[in-house]
Tab-separated table of C-alpha atoms and ligand atoms in Angstrom:
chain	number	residue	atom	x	y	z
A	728	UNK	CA	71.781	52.143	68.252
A	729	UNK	CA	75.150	52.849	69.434
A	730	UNK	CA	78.103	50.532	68.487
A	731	UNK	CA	80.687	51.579	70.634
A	732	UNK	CA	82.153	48.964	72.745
A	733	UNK	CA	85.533	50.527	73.654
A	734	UNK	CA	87.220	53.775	74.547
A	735	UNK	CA	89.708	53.164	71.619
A	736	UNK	CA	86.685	54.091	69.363
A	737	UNK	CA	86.376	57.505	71.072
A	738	UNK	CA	88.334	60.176	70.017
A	739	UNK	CA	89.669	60.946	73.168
A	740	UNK	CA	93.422	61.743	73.555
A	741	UNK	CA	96.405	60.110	74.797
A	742	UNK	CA	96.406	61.619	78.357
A	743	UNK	CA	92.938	61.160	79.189
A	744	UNK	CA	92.640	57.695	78.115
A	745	UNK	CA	95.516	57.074	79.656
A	746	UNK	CA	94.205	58.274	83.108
A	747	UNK	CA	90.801	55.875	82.321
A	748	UNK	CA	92.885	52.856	81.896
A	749	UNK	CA	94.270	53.779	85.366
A	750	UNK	CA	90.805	54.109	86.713
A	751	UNK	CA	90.407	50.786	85.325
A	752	UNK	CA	87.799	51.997	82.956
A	753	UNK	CA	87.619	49.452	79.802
A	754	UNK	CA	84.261	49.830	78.396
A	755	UNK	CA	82.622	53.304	78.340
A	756	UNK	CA	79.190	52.926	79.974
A	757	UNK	CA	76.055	53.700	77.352
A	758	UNK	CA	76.087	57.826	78.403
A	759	UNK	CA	79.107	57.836	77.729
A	760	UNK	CA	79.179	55.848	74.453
A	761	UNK	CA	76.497	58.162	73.445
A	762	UNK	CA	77.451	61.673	74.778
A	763	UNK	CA	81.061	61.843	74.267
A	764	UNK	CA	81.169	61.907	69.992
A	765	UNK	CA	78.108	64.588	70.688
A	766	UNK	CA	80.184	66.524	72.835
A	767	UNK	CA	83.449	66.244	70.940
A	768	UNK	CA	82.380	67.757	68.079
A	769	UNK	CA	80.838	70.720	70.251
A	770	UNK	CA	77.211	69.695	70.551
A	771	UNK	CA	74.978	71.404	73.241
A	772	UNK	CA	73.241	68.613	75.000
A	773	UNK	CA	70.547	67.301	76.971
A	774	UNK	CA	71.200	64.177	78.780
A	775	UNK	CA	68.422	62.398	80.646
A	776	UNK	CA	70.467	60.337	83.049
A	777	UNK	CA	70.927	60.190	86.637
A	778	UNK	CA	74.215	59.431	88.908
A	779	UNK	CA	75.568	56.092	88.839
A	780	UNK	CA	75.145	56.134	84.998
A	781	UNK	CA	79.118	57.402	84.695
A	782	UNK	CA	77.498	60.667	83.540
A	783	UNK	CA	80.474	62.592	85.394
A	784	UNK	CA	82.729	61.130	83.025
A	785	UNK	CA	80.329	61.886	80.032
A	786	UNK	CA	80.711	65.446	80.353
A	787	UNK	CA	84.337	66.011	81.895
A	788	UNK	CA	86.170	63.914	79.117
A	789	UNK	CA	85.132	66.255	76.658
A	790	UNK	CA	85.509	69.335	78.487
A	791	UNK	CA	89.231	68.524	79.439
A	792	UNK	CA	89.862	67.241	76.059
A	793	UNK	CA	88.434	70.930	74.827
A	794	UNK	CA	90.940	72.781	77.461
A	795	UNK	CA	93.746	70.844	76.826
A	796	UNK	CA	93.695	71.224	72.748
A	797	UNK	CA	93.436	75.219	72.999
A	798	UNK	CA	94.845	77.738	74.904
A	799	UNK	CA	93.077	81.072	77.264
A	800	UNK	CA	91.565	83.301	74.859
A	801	UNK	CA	93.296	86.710	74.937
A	802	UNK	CA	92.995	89.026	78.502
A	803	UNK	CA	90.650	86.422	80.069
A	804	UNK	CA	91.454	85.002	83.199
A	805	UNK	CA	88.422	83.310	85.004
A	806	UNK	CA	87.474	79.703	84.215
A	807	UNK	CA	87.175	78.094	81.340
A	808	UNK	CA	84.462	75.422	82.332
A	809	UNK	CA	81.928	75.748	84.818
A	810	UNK	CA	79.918	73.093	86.428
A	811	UNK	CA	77.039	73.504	88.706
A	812	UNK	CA	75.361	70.748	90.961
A	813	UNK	CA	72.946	71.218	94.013
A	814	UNK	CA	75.069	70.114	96.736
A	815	UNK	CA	78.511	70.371	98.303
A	816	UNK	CA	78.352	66.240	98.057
A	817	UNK	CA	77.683	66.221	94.930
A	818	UNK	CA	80.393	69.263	93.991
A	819	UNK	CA	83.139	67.785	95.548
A	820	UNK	CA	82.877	64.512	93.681
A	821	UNK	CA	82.850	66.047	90.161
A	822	UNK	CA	86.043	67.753	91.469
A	823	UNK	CA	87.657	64.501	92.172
A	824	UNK	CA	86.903	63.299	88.656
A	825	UNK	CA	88.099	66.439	87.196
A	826	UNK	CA	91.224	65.667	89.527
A	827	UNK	CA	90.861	62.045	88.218
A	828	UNK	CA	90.486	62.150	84.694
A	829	UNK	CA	92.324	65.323	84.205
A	830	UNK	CA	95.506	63.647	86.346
A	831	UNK	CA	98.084	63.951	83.317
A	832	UNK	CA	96.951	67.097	82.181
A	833	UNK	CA	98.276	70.553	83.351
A	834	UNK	CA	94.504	71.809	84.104
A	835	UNK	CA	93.323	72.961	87.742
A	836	UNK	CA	90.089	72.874	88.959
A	837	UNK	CA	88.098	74.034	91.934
A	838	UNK	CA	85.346	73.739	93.829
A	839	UNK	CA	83.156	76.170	95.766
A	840	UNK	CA	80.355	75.477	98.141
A	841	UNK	CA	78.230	76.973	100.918
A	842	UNK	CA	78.983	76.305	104.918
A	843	UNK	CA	82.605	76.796	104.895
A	844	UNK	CA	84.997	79.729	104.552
A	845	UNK	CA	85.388	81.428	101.428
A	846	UNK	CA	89.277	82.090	100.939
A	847	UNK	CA	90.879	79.395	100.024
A	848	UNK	CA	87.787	78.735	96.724
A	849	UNK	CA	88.520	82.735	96.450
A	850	UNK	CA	92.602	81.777	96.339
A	851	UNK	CA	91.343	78.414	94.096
A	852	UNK	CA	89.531	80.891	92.020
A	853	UNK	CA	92.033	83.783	91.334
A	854	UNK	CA	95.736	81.256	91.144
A	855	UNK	CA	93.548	80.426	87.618
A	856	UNK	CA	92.049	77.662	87.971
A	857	UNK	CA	90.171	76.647	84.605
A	858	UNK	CA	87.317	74.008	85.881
A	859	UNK	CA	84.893	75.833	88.409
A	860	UNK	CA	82.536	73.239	90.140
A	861	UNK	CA	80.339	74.891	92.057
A	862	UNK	CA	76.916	74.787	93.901
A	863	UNK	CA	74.842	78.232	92.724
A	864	UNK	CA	74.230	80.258	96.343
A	865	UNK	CA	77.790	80.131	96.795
A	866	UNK	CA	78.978	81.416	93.165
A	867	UNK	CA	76.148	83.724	92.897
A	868	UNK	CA	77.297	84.948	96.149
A	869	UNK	CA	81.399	85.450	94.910
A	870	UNK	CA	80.382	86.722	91.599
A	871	UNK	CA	78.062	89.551	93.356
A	872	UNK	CA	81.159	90.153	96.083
A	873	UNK	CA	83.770	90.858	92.577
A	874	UNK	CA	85.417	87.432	93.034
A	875	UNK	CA	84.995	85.703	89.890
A	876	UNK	CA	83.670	86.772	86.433
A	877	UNK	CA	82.201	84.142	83.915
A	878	UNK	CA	83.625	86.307	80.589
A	879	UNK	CA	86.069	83.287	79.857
A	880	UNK	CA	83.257	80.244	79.899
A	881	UNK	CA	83.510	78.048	77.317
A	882	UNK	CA	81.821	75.204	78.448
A	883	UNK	CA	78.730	75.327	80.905
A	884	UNK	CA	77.424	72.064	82.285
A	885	UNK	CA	74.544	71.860	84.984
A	886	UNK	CA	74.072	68.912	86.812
A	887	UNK	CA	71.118	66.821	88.301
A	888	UNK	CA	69.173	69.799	86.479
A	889	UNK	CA	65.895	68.841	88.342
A	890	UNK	CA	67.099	68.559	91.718
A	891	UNK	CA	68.232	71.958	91.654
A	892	UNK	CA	65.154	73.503	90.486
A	893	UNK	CA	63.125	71.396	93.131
A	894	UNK	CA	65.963	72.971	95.714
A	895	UNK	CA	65.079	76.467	94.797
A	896	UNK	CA	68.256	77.427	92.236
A	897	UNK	CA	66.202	78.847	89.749
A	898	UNK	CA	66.881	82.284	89.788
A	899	UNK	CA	70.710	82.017	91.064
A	900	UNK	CA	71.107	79.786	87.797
A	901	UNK	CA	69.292	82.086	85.158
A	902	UNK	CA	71.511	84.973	86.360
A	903	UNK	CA	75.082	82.694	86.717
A	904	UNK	CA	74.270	81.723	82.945
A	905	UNK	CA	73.663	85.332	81.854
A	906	UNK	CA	77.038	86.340	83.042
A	907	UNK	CA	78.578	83.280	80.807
A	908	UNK	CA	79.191	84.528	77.248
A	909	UNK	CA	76.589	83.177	74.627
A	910	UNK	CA	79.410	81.353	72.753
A	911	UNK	CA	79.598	78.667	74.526
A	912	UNK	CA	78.981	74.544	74.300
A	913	UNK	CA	76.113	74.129	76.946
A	914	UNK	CA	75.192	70.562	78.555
A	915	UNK	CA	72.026	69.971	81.044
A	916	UNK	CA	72.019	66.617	82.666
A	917	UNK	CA	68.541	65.490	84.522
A	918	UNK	CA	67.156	62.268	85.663
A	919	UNK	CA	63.659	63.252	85.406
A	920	UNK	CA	62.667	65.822	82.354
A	921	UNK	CA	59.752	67.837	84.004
A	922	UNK	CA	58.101	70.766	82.200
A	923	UNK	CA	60.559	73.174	84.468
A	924	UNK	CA	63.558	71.734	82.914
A	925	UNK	CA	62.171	71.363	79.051
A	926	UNK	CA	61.994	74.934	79.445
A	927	UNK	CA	64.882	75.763	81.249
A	928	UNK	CA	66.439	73.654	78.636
A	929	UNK	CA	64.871	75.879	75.969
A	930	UNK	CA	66.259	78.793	77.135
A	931	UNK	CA	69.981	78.127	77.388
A	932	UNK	CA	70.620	74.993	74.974
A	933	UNK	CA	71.373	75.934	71.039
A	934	UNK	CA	70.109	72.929	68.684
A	935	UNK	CA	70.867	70.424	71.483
A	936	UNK	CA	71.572	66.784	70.903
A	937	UNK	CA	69.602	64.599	73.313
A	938	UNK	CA	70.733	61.371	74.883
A	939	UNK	CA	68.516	59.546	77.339
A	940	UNK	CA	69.775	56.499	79.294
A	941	UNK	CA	66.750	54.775	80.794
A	942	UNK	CA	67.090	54.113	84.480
A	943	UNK	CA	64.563	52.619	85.237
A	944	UNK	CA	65.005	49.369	83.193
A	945	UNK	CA	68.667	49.625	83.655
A	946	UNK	CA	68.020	49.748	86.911
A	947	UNK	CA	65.382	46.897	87.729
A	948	UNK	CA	67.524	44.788	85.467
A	949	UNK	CA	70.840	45.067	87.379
A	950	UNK	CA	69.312	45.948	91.120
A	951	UNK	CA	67.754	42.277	92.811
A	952	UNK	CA	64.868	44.048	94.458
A	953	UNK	CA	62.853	42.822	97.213
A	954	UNK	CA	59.913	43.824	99.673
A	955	UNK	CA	59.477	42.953	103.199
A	956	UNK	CA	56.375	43.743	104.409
A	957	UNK	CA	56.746	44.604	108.237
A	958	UNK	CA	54.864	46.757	111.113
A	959	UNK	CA	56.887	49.671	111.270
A	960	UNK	CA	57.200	49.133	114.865
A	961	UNK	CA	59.323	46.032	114.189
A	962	UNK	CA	61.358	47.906	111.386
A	963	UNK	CA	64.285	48.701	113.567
A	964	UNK	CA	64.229	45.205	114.755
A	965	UNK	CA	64.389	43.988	111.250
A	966	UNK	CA	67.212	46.251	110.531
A	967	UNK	CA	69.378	44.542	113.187
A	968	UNK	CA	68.367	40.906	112.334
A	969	UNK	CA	68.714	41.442	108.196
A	970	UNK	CA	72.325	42.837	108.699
A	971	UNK	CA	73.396	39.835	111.105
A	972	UNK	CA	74.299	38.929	107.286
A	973	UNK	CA	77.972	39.669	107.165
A	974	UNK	CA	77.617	39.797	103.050
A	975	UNK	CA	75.716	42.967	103.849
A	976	UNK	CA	79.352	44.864	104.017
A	977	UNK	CA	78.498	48.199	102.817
A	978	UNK	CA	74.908	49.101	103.487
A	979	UNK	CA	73.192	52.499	102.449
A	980	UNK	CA	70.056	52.742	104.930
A	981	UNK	CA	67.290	55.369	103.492
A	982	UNK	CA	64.782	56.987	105.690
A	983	UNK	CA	62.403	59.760	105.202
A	984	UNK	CA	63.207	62.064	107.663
A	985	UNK	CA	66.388	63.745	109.422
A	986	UNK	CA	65.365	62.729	112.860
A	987	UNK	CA	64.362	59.064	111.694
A	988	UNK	CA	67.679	59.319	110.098
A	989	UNK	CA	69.316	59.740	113.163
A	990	UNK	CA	66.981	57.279	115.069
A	991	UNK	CA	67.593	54.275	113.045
A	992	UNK	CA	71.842	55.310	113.327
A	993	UNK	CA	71.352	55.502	117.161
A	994	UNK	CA	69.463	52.042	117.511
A	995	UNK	CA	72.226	50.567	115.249
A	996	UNK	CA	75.287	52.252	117.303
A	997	UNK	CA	73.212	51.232	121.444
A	998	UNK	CA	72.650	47.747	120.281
A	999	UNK	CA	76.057	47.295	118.822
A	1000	UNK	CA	74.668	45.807	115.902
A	1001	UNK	CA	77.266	47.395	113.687
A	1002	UNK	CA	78.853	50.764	113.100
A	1003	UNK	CA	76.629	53.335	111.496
A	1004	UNK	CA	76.144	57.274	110.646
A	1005	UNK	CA	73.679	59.612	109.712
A	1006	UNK	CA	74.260	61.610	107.044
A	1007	UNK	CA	71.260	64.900	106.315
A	1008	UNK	CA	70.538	68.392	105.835
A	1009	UNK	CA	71.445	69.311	109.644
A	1010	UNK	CA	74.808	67.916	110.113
A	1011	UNK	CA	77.913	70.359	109.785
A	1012	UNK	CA	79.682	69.861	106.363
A	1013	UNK	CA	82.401	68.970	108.195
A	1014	UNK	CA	80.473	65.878	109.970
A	1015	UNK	CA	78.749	64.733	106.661
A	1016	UNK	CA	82.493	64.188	105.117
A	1017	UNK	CA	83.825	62.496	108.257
A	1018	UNK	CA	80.915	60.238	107.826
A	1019	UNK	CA	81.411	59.625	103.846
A	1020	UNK	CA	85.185	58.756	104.469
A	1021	UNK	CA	84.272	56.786	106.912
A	1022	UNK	CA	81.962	54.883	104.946
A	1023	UNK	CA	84.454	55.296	102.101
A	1024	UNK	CA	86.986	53.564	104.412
A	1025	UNK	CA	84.678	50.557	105.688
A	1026	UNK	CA	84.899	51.806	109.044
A	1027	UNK	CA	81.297	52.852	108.776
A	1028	UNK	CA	79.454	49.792	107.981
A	1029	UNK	CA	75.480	51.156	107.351
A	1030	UNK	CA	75.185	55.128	106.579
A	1031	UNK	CA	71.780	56.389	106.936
A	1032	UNK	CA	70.297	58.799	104.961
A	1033	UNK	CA	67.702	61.385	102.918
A	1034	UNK	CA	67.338	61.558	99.784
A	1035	UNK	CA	68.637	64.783	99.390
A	1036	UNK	CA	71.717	64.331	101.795
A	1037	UNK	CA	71.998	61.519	99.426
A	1038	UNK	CA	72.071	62.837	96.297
A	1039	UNK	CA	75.355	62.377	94.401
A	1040	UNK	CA	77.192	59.758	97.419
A	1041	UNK	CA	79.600	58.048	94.795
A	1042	UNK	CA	80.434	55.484	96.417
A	1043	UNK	CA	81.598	52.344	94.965
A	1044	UNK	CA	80.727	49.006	96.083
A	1045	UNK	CA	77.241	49.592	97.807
A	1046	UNK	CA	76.464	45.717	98.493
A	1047	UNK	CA	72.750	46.643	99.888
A	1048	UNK	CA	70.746	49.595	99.669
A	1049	UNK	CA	67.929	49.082	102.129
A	1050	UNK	CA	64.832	51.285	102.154
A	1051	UNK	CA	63.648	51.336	106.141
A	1052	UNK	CA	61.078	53.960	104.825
A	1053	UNK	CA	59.377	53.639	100.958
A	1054	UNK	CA	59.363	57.051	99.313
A	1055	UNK	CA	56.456	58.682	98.747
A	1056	UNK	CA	57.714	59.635	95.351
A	1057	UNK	CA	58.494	56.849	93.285
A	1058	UNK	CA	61.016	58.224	91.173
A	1059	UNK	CA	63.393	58.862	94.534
A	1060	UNK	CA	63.043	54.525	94.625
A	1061	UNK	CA	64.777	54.550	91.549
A	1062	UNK	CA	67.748	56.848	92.220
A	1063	UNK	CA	68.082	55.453	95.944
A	1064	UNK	CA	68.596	51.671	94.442
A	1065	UNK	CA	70.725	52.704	91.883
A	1066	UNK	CA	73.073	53.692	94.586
A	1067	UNK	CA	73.869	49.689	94.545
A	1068	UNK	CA	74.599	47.983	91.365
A	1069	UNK	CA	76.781	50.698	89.464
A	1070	UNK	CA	78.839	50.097	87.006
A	1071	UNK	CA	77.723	46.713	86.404
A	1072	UNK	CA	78.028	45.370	89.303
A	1073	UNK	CA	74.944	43.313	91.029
A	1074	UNK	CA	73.548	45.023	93.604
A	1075	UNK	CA	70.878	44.218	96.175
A	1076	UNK	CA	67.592	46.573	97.250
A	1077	UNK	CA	65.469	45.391	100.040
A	1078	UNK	CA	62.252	47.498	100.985
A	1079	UNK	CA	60.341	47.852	104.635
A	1080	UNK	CA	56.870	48.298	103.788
A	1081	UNK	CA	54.236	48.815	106.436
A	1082	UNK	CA	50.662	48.321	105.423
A	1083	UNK	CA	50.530	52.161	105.588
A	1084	UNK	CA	53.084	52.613	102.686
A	1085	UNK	CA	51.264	49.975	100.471
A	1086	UNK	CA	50.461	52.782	97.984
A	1087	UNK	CA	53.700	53.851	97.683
A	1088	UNK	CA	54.823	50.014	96.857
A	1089	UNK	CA	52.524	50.410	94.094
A	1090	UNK	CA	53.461	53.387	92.900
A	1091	UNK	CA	56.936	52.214	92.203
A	1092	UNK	CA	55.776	49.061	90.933
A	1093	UNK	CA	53.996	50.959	88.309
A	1094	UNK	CA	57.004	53.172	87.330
A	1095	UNK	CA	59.516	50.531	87.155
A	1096	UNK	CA	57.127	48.312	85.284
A	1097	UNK	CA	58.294	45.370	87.881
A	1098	UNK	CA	57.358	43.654	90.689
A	1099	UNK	CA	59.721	43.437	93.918
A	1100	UNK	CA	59.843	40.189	94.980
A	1101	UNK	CA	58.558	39.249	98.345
A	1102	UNK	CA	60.368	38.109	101.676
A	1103	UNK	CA	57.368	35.923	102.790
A	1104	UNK	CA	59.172	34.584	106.036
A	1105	UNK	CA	61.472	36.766	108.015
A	1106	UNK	CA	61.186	36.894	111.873
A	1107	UNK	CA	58.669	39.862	111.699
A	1108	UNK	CA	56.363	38.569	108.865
A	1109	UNK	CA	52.524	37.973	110.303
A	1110	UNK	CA	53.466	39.304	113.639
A	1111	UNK	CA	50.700	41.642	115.477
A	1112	UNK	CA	52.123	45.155	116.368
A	1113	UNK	CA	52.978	44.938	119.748
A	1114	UNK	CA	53.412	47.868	122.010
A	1115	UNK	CA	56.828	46.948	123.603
A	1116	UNK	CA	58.005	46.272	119.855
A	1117	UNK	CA	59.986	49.724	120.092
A	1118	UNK	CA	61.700	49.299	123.224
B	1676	AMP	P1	78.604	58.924	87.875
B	1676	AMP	O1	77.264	58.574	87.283
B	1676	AMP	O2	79.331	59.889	87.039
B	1676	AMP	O3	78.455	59.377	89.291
B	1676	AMP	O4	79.518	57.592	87.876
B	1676	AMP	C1	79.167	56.460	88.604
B	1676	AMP	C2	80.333	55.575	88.971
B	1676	AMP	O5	80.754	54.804	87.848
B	1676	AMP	C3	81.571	56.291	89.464
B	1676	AMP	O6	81.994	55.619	90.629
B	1676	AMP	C4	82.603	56.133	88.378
B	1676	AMP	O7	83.893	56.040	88.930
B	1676	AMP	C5	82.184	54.853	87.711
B	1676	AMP	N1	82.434	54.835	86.255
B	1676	AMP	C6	82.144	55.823	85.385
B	1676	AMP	N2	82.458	55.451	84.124
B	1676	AMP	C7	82.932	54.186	84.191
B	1676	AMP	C8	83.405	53.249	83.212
B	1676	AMP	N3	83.423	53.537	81.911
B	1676	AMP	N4	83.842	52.047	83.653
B	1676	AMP	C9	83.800	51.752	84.967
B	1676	AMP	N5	83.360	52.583	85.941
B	1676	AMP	C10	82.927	53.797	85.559
């Protein structure tokens, strides 16, 4: 049991908690609570705990408090912490906490990713910066062209662990973590703990401490989760009649594929029903952050996406996370609704299920030991499939 209720019980100094209390921060969340005493007192650690859990925060606390209380060692000048996550998204937005929690600190971090130009993270990379965030193509691909060495890591954290192995970042990881020195404090964060990660875990972790925040209670508990069962002919009809609901202000649309993705963005856009974007794997980087800020902003009311293009979107104040399309792997149910609800806020899931995804309902069922409750009438309940439904 953990009994920490406030930040003032973590050891964590003046500048940082300083920064929280500008955040607005008061209570740390139950990661946090757990990891940061582990961390602190230079624990290697496996945390089972996906985003929305205030993981980011978990790990960067300690890792800036670490930076701040001792200086460069000797004749080494590349970074100091390194962070790896599988997408630029997802990068960028451990930046920004860096950015955020480090704010009254003298430490500079940066970020390097695939799909853009590589001189200005080169520039980031050689003015000194000690916090490298990076996604592993990209640094595998600097460290083989001379740009950065890893001799000066003291602090290694990979993030969303199993999503990178399922996106292929295997290899690029096992050789960025040889070139780190074997003194270091080492931190794996996961959602899911597949045999892949146990021993990937094996390999790099020394006597790690494991904390485990359990999403899927968590979740269920804060989420209000419902299922309407629909044709999926009338789904995009549904769409437009559940978000006549002006309480639906900042809606995160899920569908399975790209091009559904961008169908279900269209039909919102022609009808006028509200202001939406597709977010996926095919847009240009520079197109998937116009959309973010947009949605960010509020001037993007619904933003539809994968579940990989939405993998680490931090965005506070999801009201609704709808789920046009069930996943066929119950465990991406659970991250998608815990897009909504973070932080303790309430937060509201509503699932399309055709007849055809019925398995999948029941999948997720299973795995969040719950029941979503049902929508019995909504103007496409009972209703036949109707060839003109589409038009
Ligand atoms: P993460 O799981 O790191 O992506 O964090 C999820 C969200 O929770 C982010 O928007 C953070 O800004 C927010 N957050 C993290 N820690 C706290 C906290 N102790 N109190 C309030 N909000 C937090």
């Amino acid at each position: 049991m953990n009994t920490i209720s406030s930040f003032a019980q973590l050891d964590i100094i003046d500048p940082i908690r300083r920064a929280l209390h500008t955040e607005g921060y008061r209570v740390p969340t139950p990661i946090q609570a757990q990891a940061i005493p582990l961390l602190l007192a230079g624990r290697d650690l496996l945390g089972c705990a996906q985003t929305g859990t205030g993981k980011t925060a978990a790990f960067a606390i300690p890792i800036l408090t670490r930076l701040a209380a001792s200086a460069r060692r000797d004749g080494l000048r590349g970074p100091r912490a390194l962070v790896l996550a599988p997408t630029r998204e997802l990068a960028s937005q451990i930046g920004d906490s860096f950015a955020t929690y480090g704010r009254n600190l003298p430490l500079r971090h940066v970020v390097v990713f695939g799909g853009v130009g590589q001189k200005p993270q080169v520039d980031g990379i050689r003015r000194g910066a000690e916090i490298l965030v990076a996604t592993p193509g990209r640094l595998l691909d600097l460290m083989q062209q001379g740009h950065v060495r890893l001799d000066a890591v003291e602090a290694l954290v990979l993030d969303e662990g199993d999503r990178m192995l399922d996106m292929g970042f295997i290899q690029p990881i096992r050789r960025i973590v040889a070139a780190t020195p074997r003194q270091r404090q080492t931190m794996l964060f996961s959602a899911t703990l597949p045999p892949d990660i146990v021993a990937l875990a094996g390999g790099m972790l020394r006597n790690p401490a494991t904390v485990s925040v359990t999403p899927t209670a968590s979740t269920a508990e804060k989420v209000s989760q419902w299922v309407l069962h629909v044709q999926s002919a009338h789904k995009r009809n549904l769409l437009a009649e559940v978000l006549r609901d002006r309480a639906m202000a900042r809606v995160l649309v899920f569908t399975r594929t790209k091009h559904g993705a961008n169908r279900v963005a269209e039909h919102l856009n022609r009808g006028r029903v509200c202001t939406a974007e597709a977010i996926h794997g095919n847009k240009s980087q520079s197109a998937r952050e116009r959309a973010l800020a947009g949605f960010k902003k509020g001037s993007v009311r619904v933003l539809v996406a994968t579940d990989i293009a939405s993998r680490g979107i931090d965005v506070d104040g999801i009201t609704h996370v709808i789920n046009f399309e069930l996943p066929n792997e119950p465990e991406n149910y659970v991250h998608r609704i815990g897009r909504t609800g973070r932080a303790g806020a309430a937060g509201i899931a509503l699932s399309f299920c055709d007849p055809s995804e019925r398995t999948f309902l029941r999948d997720i069922e299973r795995l969040t030991h719950a029941r979503l409750r049902v929508v019995e009438s909504h103007p496409y309940s009972g209703q036949p499939r109707s060839p003109d439904a589409t038009t």
